[in-house]
Amino acid sequence: QVQLVESGGGVVQPGRSLGLSCAASGFTFITYAMHWVRQAPGKGLEWVAVISNDGSNKYTADSVKGRFTISRDNSKNTLYLQMTSLRAEDTAVYYCAKANLKVISRGGVDPWGQGTLVTVSS
Amino acid sequence: SYVLTQPPSVSVAPGQTARITCGGNNIGSKSVHWYQQKPGQAPVLVVYDDSDRPSGIPERFSGSNSGNTATLTISKVEAGDEADYYCQVWDSSSDHPGYVFGTGTKVTVL
């Protein structure tokens, strides 16, 4: 079955950088776009970024544009999120998720990983 | 940017029907997806592309979308349906396309 395992979360000071990884298994990774979605403590879901199956297309939420970079290594079945200039408001659980269909703009995302907590605090 | 509005809460008795709305400008022209999130767990897709169900999702979950409102309907509500529910659409109307989530609705089973 599909499995997505995030790693790399932790406590980081404001203004610093942090990288997240998501190891994927149970499906043909190169076939599907992949997403990052975050959820601040006690708050709703916020979509962060998506990368197409071959990495040629990337879209990022305005709230993180210019600071966060999504990438993937299809040879390693791994998705990444590089976060720079972190702010307190970036504190959240970060989920990676597989596109449900082979078209980025349709189908939603399914399934999701268990998430990794990023805390930005001095 | 595109805004999706959901009621903060919906209460329903077991066995009854819960309807959760998601409002957005001309949302009927977009594909709407719905997620269920229970406390401490990752979200689960329950309806995609307005009215399709992923495998393993009960037929009690259904969706519709028209005009400025999309609706998730949960029939014969069970205690296990108590959760937060979020709608989602792909917004391609701006220079920066991407997914947008609704504000979320907490469903309480009385």
XYZ file of C-alpha atoms in Angstrom, chain A residues 6 11 25 28 34 37-39 42 50 53 55 57-58 66 68-69 72 78 80 83-84 92 94 99 102 113 122:
28
model
C 8.071 12.651 6.458
C 12.776 23.359 16.517
C 6.736 3.729 -1.364
C 5.142 4.406 -9.042
C 3.405 15.485 -5.005
C 0.337 20.866 3.058
C 0.717 22.346 6.522
C -1.455 22.842 9.586
C -5.297 24.237 16.329
C 3.144 21.052 -5.551
C 5.719 14.113 -11.666
C 9.750 18.035 -11.599
C 6.398 22.340 -12.980
C 6.233 23.779 -9.483
C 10.547 33.012 -2.410
C 10.277 27.630 0.361
C 11.421 25.380 -2.490
C 12.001 15.679 -5.799
C 11.775 11.149 -2.235
C 11.753 17.551 -0.399
C 12.506 26.199 3.964
C 14.503 29.391 4.440
C 2.972 23.810 11.794
C 3.920 19.606 7.532
C -1.774 13.644 -6.027
C -2.326 12.177 -12.768
C 1.804 11.101 5.404
C 13.901 31.498 19.651
